[in-house]
């Protein structure tokens, strides 16, 4: 690790402000932040992943690395086994150098790209790993897969290192964001974050096989009973970015046994009519650069095993 990078690394974790919660935990001293993590970078899975958008997974798969811990902590999280909601984060501790070795290993397995899932809370370490790999000639695109609860300052650390951003646009209202993630500022934070991502990446670029090489894909997971908010999210994003970005409308919400008590509205799947209405709304807005999902994707079989495979 370079001297400048080491200084940045230590300062970022000494009084943590990497996410908007700005909890101030001294993670470099082994203290845990709101995210459940210390400064030690932990990964729970590193393997080819075939269930992302077609331009990310392709037929060969996306080289996906799931990080343990999360600064958002949605009550309905499908990856709850590795989120900050658990007492002890699972997975393996890796250094930036060791993480870069995973990049090369996944490339050897045929990955189309390196897909960093919920790496927000380790950004200085992840950025150093990407630098190490690029210095050694690594040439696959890097995908930063995020819940969008991240500061613009943190995202700037990734400028020039990230080729593709895959952000969520989860919540529209303060009330919903507070209820489901204790983050009433989510809409404001995520808008600023996505704007920074689009600034960094610009227009979307695809290769001759239709694989994305650069750009932003904004995801929205439709939740039960939240159709109006979903429509408003699409309207705002379409007005802001138009065809500069791609959209991914997700019909995969799955109520899990890990859902805490007190959220009866989340104990069902999204109805077909709800999802169809959202897709029709996107069409009426004029959105053409979008992916939609087929019925049957809201199953626990689609949730990975986090066993460091």
GROMACS .gro file of C-alpha atoms in nm:
model
  309
    1UNK     CA    1   0.000   0.000   0.000
    2UNK     CA    2   0.139   0.342  -0.097
    3UNK     CA    3   0.219   0.594   0.175
    4UNK     CA    4  -0.059   0.830   0.060
    5UNK     CA    5  -0.310   0.545   0.041
    6UNK     CA    6  -0.208   0.421   0.386
    7UNK     CA    7  -0.263   0.767   0.534
    8UNK     CA    8  -0.603   0.794   0.365
    9UNK     CA    9  -0.689   0.444   0.486
   10UNK     CA   10  -0.603   0.521   0.848
   11UNK     CA   11  -0.778   0.859   0.853
   12UNK     CA   12  -1.098   0.720   0.701
   13UNK     CA   13  -1.132   0.448   0.962
   14UNK     CA   14  -1.004   0.638   1.266
   15UNK     CA   15  -1.328   0.833   1.308
   16UNK     CA   16  -1.552   0.680   1.045
   17UNK     CA   17  -1.750   0.911   0.818
   18UNK     CA   18  -1.762   0.681   0.515
   19UNK     CA   19  -2.140   0.653   0.521
   20UNK     CA   20  -2.398   0.927   0.595
   21UNK     CA   21  -2.452   0.795   0.947
   22UNK     CA   22  -2.106   0.933   1.033
   23UNK     CA   23  -2.097   0.725   1.349
   24UNK     CA   24  -1.738   0.827   1.424
   25UNK     CA   25  -1.630   0.482   1.538
   26UNK     CA   26  -1.255   0.427   1.557
   27UNK     CA   27  -1.264   0.123   1.332
   28UNK     CA   28  -0.884   0.126   1.298
   29UNK     CA   29  -0.871   0.043   1.671
   30UNK     CA   30  -1.107  -0.252   1.631
   31UNK     CA   31  -1.426  -0.066   1.720
   32UNK     CA   32  -1.734  -0.153   1.517
   33UNK     CA   33  -1.929   0.111   1.331
   34UNK     CA   34  -2.306   0.112   1.276
   35UNK     CA   35  -2.228  -0.121   0.982
   36UNK     CA   36  -2.101  -0.389   1.219
   37UNK     CA   37  -1.748  -0.376   1.077
   38UNK     CA   38  -1.406  -0.277   1.200
   39UNK     CA   39  -1.138  -0.162   0.957
   40UNK     CA   40  -1.066  -0.526   0.868
   41UNK     CA   41  -1.216  -0.596   0.527
   42UNK     CA   42  -1.434  -0.909   0.530
   43UNK     CA   43  -1.575  -1.094   0.231
   44UNK     CA   44  -1.844  -1.364   0.248
   45UNK     CA   45  -1.850  -1.494  -0.108
   46UNK     CA   46  -1.636  -1.469  -0.421
   47UNK     CA   47  -1.774  -1.656  -0.722
   48UNK     CA   48  -1.925  -1.624  -1.067
   49UNK     CA   49  -2.277  -1.484  -1.045
   50UNK     CA   50  -2.529  -1.539  -1.324
   51UNK     CA   51  -2.834  -1.350  -1.194
   52UNK     CA   52  -2.736  -0.990  -1.253
   53UNK     CA   53  -2.858  -0.782  -1.549
   54UNK     CA   54  -2.777  -0.942  -1.889
   55UNK     CA   55  -2.511  -0.683  -1.970
   56UNK     CA   56  -2.336  -0.758  -1.639
   57UNK     CA   57  -2.357  -1.138  -1.606
   58UNK     CA   58  -2.376  -1.234  -1.973
   59UNK     CA   59  -2.340  -1.608  -2.025
   60UNK     CA   60  -2.001  -1.636  -1.853
   61UNK     CA   61  -2.102  -1.475  -1.525
   62UNK     CA   62  -2.002  -1.172  -1.323
   63UNK     CA   63  -1.707  -1.213  -1.088
   64UNK     CA   64  -1.897  -1.118  -0.776
   65UNK     CA   65  -1.752  -1.049  -0.434
   66UNK     CA   66  -1.998  -1.002  -0.146
   67UNK     CA   67  -1.866  -0.794   0.144
   68UNK     CA   68  -1.982  -0.846   0.501
   69UNK     CA   69  -2.146  -0.557   0.682
   70UNK     CA   70  -2.370  -0.274   0.566
   71UNK     CA   71  -2.431   0.087   0.664
   72UNK     CA   72  -2.798   0.077   0.567
   73UNK     CA   73  -2.946  -0.234   0.727
   74UNK     CA   74  -3.288  -0.267   0.561
   75UNK     CA   75  -3.530  -0.480   0.764
   76UNK     CA   76  -3.614  -0.686   0.452
   77UNK     CA   77  -3.253  -0.746   0.344
   78UNK     CA   78  -3.213  -1.061   0.135
   79UNK     CA   79  -2.847  -1.076   0.235
   80UNK     CA   80  -2.926  -1.051   0.605
   81UNK     CA   81  -2.679  -1.329   0.685
   82UNK     CA   82  -2.388  -1.097   0.606
   83UNK     CA   83  -2.537  -0.756   0.688
   84UNK     CA   84  -2.457  -0.544   0.989
   85UNK     CA   85  -2.770  -0.679   1.157
   86UNK     CA   86  -2.584  -0.994   1.264
   87UNK     CA   87  -2.381  -1.000   1.584
   88UNK     CA   88  -2.059  -1.124   1.425
   89UNK     CA   89  -1.986  -1.063   1.059
   90UNK     CA   90  -1.918  -1.387   0.874
   91UNK     CA   91  -1.660  -1.445   0.607
   92UNK     CA   92  -1.288  -1.407   0.566
   93UNK     CA   93  -1.066  -1.113   0.652
   94UNK     CA   94  -0.857  -1.001   0.354
   95UNK     CA   95  -0.602  -0.731   0.288
   96UNK     CA   96  -0.616  -0.515  -0.026
   97UNK     CA   97  -0.344  -0.730  -0.178
   98UNK     CA   98  -0.536  -1.050  -0.105
   99UNK     CA   99  -0.854  -0.900  -0.246
  100UNK     CA  100  -0.673  -0.816  -0.569
  101UNK     CA  101  -0.576  -1.184  -0.597
  102UNK     CA  102  -0.946  -1.273  -0.597
  103UNK     CA  103  -0.992  -1.039  -0.894
  104UNK     CA  104  -0.736  -1.233  -1.096
  105UNK     CA  105  -0.878  -1.567  -0.984
  106UNK     CA  106  -1.227  -1.471  -1.099
  107UNK     CA  107  -1.088  -1.349  -1.431
  108UNK     CA  108  -0.927  -1.689  -1.482
  109UNK     CA  109  -1.268  -1.848  -1.423
  110UNK     CA  110  -1.409  -1.645  -1.714
  111UNK     CA  111  -1.573  -1.350  -1.537
  112UNK     CA  112  -1.695  -1.063  -1.753
  113UNK     CA  113  -1.618  -0.810  -1.480
  114UNK     CA  114  -1.551  -0.775  -1.109
  115UNK     CA  115  -1.872  -0.699  -0.920
  116UNK     CA  116  -1.816  -0.547  -0.574
  117UNK     CA  117  -2.135  -0.591  -0.371
  118UNK     CA  118  -2.189  -0.363  -0.069
  119UNK     CA  119  -1.826  -0.257  -0.055
  120UNK     CA  120  -1.930   0.091   0.065
  121UNK     CA  121  -1.800   0.052   0.418
  122UNK     CA  122  -1.453  -0.057   0.299
  123UNK     CA  123  -1.401   0.196   0.018
  124UNK     CA  124  -1.041   0.300   0.102
  125UNK     CA  125  -0.933  -0.065   0.120
  126UNK     CA  126  -1.125  -0.163  -0.193
  127UNK     CA  127  -0.982   0.132  -0.387
  128UNK     CA  128  -0.631   0.022  -0.292
  129UNK     CA  129  -0.706  -0.334  -0.407
  130UNK     CA  130  -0.826  -0.205  -0.744
  131UNK     CA  131  -0.513   0.009  -0.779
  132UNK     CA  132  -0.294  -0.292  -0.705
  133UNK     CA  133  -0.473  -0.500  -0.968
  134UNK     CA  134  -0.460  -0.227  -1.233
  135UNK     CA  135  -0.089  -0.174  -1.169
  136UNK     CA  136  -0.047  -0.544  -1.251
  137UNK     CA  137  -0.231  -0.508  -1.581
  138UNK     CA  138  -0.582  -0.613  -1.475
  139UNK     CA  139  -0.821  -0.509  -1.752
  140UNK     CA  140  -1.176  -0.622  -1.664
  141UNK     CA  141  -1.436  -0.355  -1.576
  142UNK     CA  142  -1.506  -0.296  -1.207
  143UNK     CA  143  -1.872  -0.279  -1.102
  144UNK     CA  144  -1.960  -0.101  -0.778
  145UNK     CA  145  -2.288  -0.253  -0.657
  146UNK     CA  146  -2.439  -0.036  -0.384
  147UNK     CA  147  -2.750   0.051  -0.188
  148UNK     CA  148  -2.667   0.419  -0.258
  149UNK     CA  149  -2.654   0.520   0.108
  150UNK     CA  150  -2.309   0.663   0.057
  151UNK     CA  151  -2.149   1.005   0.066
  152UNK     CA  152  -2.025   1.189  -0.241
  153UNK     CA  153  -1.688   1.225  -0.068
  154UNK     CA  154  -1.657   0.847  -0.038
  155UNK     CA  155  -1.752   0.799  -0.403
  156UNK     CA  156  -1.480   1.040  -0.513
  157UNK     CA  157  -1.224   0.796  -0.373
  158UNK     CA  158  -1.340   0.558  -0.647
  159UNK     CA  159  -1.315   0.805  -0.935
  160UNK     CA  160  -1.107   0.658  -1.215
  161UNK     CA  161  -1.122   0.314  -1.052
  162UNK     CA  162  -1.488   0.221  -1.105
  163UNK     CA  163  -1.616   0.158  -1.458
  164UNK     CA  164  -1.979   0.072  -1.383
  165UNK     CA  165  -2.204   0.180  -1.099
  166UNK     CA  166  -2.501  -0.039  -1.006
  167UNK     CA  167  -2.689   0.171  -0.747
  168UNK     CA  168  -3.025   0.110  -0.584
  169UNK     CA  169  -3.292   0.376  -0.564
  170UNK     CA  170  -3.477   0.223  -0.270
  171UNK     CA  171  -3.704   0.477  -0.101
  172UNK     CA  172  -3.883   0.797  -0.199
  173UNK     CA  173  -4.032   0.923   0.127
  174UNK     CA  174  -3.862   0.998   0.457
  175UNK     CA  175  -4.129   0.797   0.636
  176UNK     CA  176  -4.063   0.480   0.437
  177UNK     CA  177  -3.684   0.511   0.461
  178UNK     CA  178  -3.705   0.567   0.835
  179UNK     CA  179  -3.939   0.271   0.885
  180UNK     CA  180  -3.744   0.021   0.679
  181UNK     CA  181  -3.384   0.136   0.725
  182UNK     CA  182  -3.375   0.399   1.002
  183UNK     CA  183  -3.243   0.636   0.736
  184UNK     CA  184  -3.492   0.921   0.684
  185UNK     CA  185  -3.234   1.107   0.474
  186UNK     CA  186  -3.203   0.821   0.226
  187UNK     CA  187  -3.373   0.995  -0.070
  188UNK     CA  188  -3.156   1.305  -0.042
  189UNK     CA  189  -2.836   1.106   0.007
  190UNK     CA  190  -2.904   0.860  -0.274
  191UNK     CA  191  -2.992   1.136  -0.522
  192UNK     CA  192  -2.660   1.309  -0.457
  193UNK     CA  193  -2.475   0.977  -0.475
  194UNK     CA  194  -2.632   0.874  -0.806
  195UNK     CA  195  -2.560   1.216  -0.953
  196UNK     CA  196  -2.193   1.170  -0.864
  197UNK     CA  197  -2.190   0.824  -1.021
  198UNK     CA  198  -2.335   0.956  -1.346
  199UNK     CA  199  -2.084   1.242  -1.343
  200UNK     CA  200  -1.797   0.996  -1.312
  201UNK     CA  201  -1.915   0.747  -1.572
  202UNK     CA  202  -2.102   0.956  -1.826
  203UNK     CA  203  -2.284   0.787  -2.115
  204UNK     CA  204  -2.323   0.409  -2.110
  205UNK     CA  205  -2.082   0.213  -2.330
  206UNK     CA  206  -2.132  -0.147  -2.446
  207UNK     CA  207  -1.906  -0.383  -2.640
  208UNK     CA  208  -1.995  -0.583  -2.949
  209UNK     CA  209  -2.144  -0.860  -2.733
  210UNK     CA  210  -2.376  -0.622  -2.549
  211UNK     CA  211  -2.173  -0.626  -2.228
  212UNK     CA  212  -2.152  -0.297  -2.044
  213UNK     CA  213  -1.804  -0.150  -2.026
  214UNK     CA  214  -1.892   0.182  -1.865
  215UNK     CA  215  -2.203   0.348  -1.727
  216UNK     CA  216  -2.473   0.347  -1.461
  217UNK     CA  217  -2.763   0.105  -1.413
  218UNK     CA  218  -3.014   0.224  -1.153
  219UNK     CA  219  -3.211  -0.050  -0.979
  220UNK     CA  220  -3.542  -0.027  -0.801
  221UNK     CA  221  -3.678  -0.319  -0.602
  222UNK     CA  222  -4.057  -0.290  -0.593
  223UNK     CA  223  -4.185  -0.353  -0.241
  224UNK     CA  224  -4.539  -0.469  -0.152
  225UNK     CA  225  -4.777  -0.174  -0.137
  226UNK     CA  226  -4.515   0.081  -0.246
  227UNK     CA  227  -4.618   0.122  -0.610
  228UNK     CA  228  -4.680   0.497  -0.588
  229UNK     CA  229  -4.336   0.561  -0.440
  230UNK     CA  230  -4.181   0.344  -0.711
  231UNK     CA  231  -4.350   0.552  -0.980
  232UNK     CA  232  -4.229   0.875  -0.824
  233UNK     CA  233  -3.873   0.742  -0.804
  234UNK     CA  234  -3.879   0.653  -1.174
  235UNK     CA  235  -4.023   0.990  -1.269
  236UNK     CA  236  -3.749   1.180  -1.086
  237UNK     CA  237  -3.469   0.968  -1.224
  238UNK     CA  238  -3.603   0.978  -1.579
  239UNK     CA  239  -3.636   1.357  -1.560
  240UNK     CA  240  -3.280   1.389  -1.428
  241UNK     CA  241  -3.097   1.145  -1.656
  242UNK     CA  242  -3.318   1.023  -1.940
  243UNK     CA  243  -3.131   0.785  -2.168
  244UNK     CA  244  -2.794   0.856  -2.009
  245UNK     CA  245  -2.856   0.568  -1.768
  246UNK     CA  246  -3.024   0.227  -1.778
  247UNK     CA  247  -3.295   0.115  -1.539
  248UNK     CA  248  -3.357  -0.224  -1.381
  249UNK     CA  249  -3.704  -0.286  -1.238
  250UNK     CA  250  -3.687  -0.571  -0.989
  251UNK     CA  251  -3.974  -0.807  -0.911
  252UNK     CA  252  -3.773  -1.028  -0.679
  253UNK     CA  253  -3.876  -0.910  -0.334
  254UNK     CA  254  -3.893  -1.222  -0.117
  255UNK     CA  255  -4.037  -1.216   0.239
  256UNK     CA  256  -3.792  -1.407   0.455
  257UNK     CA  257  -3.814  -1.561   0.799
  258UNK     CA  258  -3.555  -1.304   0.913
  259UNK     CA  259  -3.808  -1.021   0.877
  260UNK     CA  260  -3.853  -0.862   1.222
  261UNK     CA  261  -4.193  -0.845   1.387
  262UNK     CA  262  -4.403  -0.540   1.320
  263UNK     CA  263  -4.388  -0.528   0.940
  264UNK     CA  264  -4.701  -0.715   0.830
  265UNK     CA  265  -4.715  -0.529   0.499
  266UNK     CA  266  -4.385  -0.693   0.397
  267UNK     CA  267  -4.500  -1.048   0.463
  268UNK     CA  268  -4.619  -1.103   0.106
  269UNK     CA  269  -4.470  -1.101  -0.242
  270UNK     CA  270  -4.538  -0.824  -0.491
  271UNK     CA  271  -4.853  -0.889  -0.693
  272UNK     CA  272  -4.823  -0.931  -1.067
  273UNK     CA  273  -5.061  -0.641  -1.126
  274UNK     CA  274  -4.841  -0.413  -0.914
  275UNK     CA  275  -4.529  -0.495  -1.109
  276UNK     CA  276  -4.707  -0.472  -1.444
  277UNK     CA  277  -4.838  -0.128  -1.353
  278UNK     CA  278  -4.485  -0.012  -1.269
  279UNK     CA  279  -4.353  -0.141  -1.601
  280UNK     CA  280  -4.641   0.025  -1.786
  281UNK     CA  281  -4.562   0.350  -1.605
  282UNK     CA  282  -4.198   0.330  -1.716
  283UNK     CA  283  -4.316   0.277  -2.072
  284UNK     CA  284  -4.547   0.580  -2.056
  285UNK     CA  285  -4.262   0.794  -1.925
  286UNK     CA  286  -4.064   0.701  -2.235
  287UNK     CA  287  -3.808   0.478  -2.065
  288UNK     CA  288  -3.665   0.236  -2.321
  289UNK     CA  289  -3.330   0.150  -2.168
  290UNK     CA  290  -3.458  -0.086  -1.902
  291UNK     CA  291  -3.464  -0.447  -1.789
  292UNK     CA  292  -3.765  -0.614  -1.633
  293UNK     CA  293  -3.796  -0.951  -1.463
  294UNK     CA  294  -4.010  -1.253  -1.538
  295UNK     CA  295  -4.249  -1.407  -1.289
  296UNK     CA  296  -4.089  -1.662  -1.059
  297UNK     CA  297  -3.776  -1.467  -0.965
  298UNK     CA  298  -3.897  -1.397  -0.609
  299UNK     CA  299  -3.767  -1.722  -0.463
  300UNK     CA  300  -3.511  -1.797  -0.193
  301UNK     CA  301  -3.330  -2.022  -0.443
  302UNK     CA  302  -3.195  -1.704  -0.603
  303UNK     CA  303  -3.025  -1.590  -0.282
  304UNK     CA  304  -2.657  -1.699  -0.275
  305UNK     CA  305  -2.501  -1.914  -0.006
  306UNK     CA  306  -2.249  -1.703   0.182
  307UNK     CA  307  -1.989  -1.968   0.245
  308UNK     CA  308  -1.688  -1.804   0.077
  309UNK     CA  309  -1.720  -2.027  -0.226
   0.00000   0.00000   0.00000
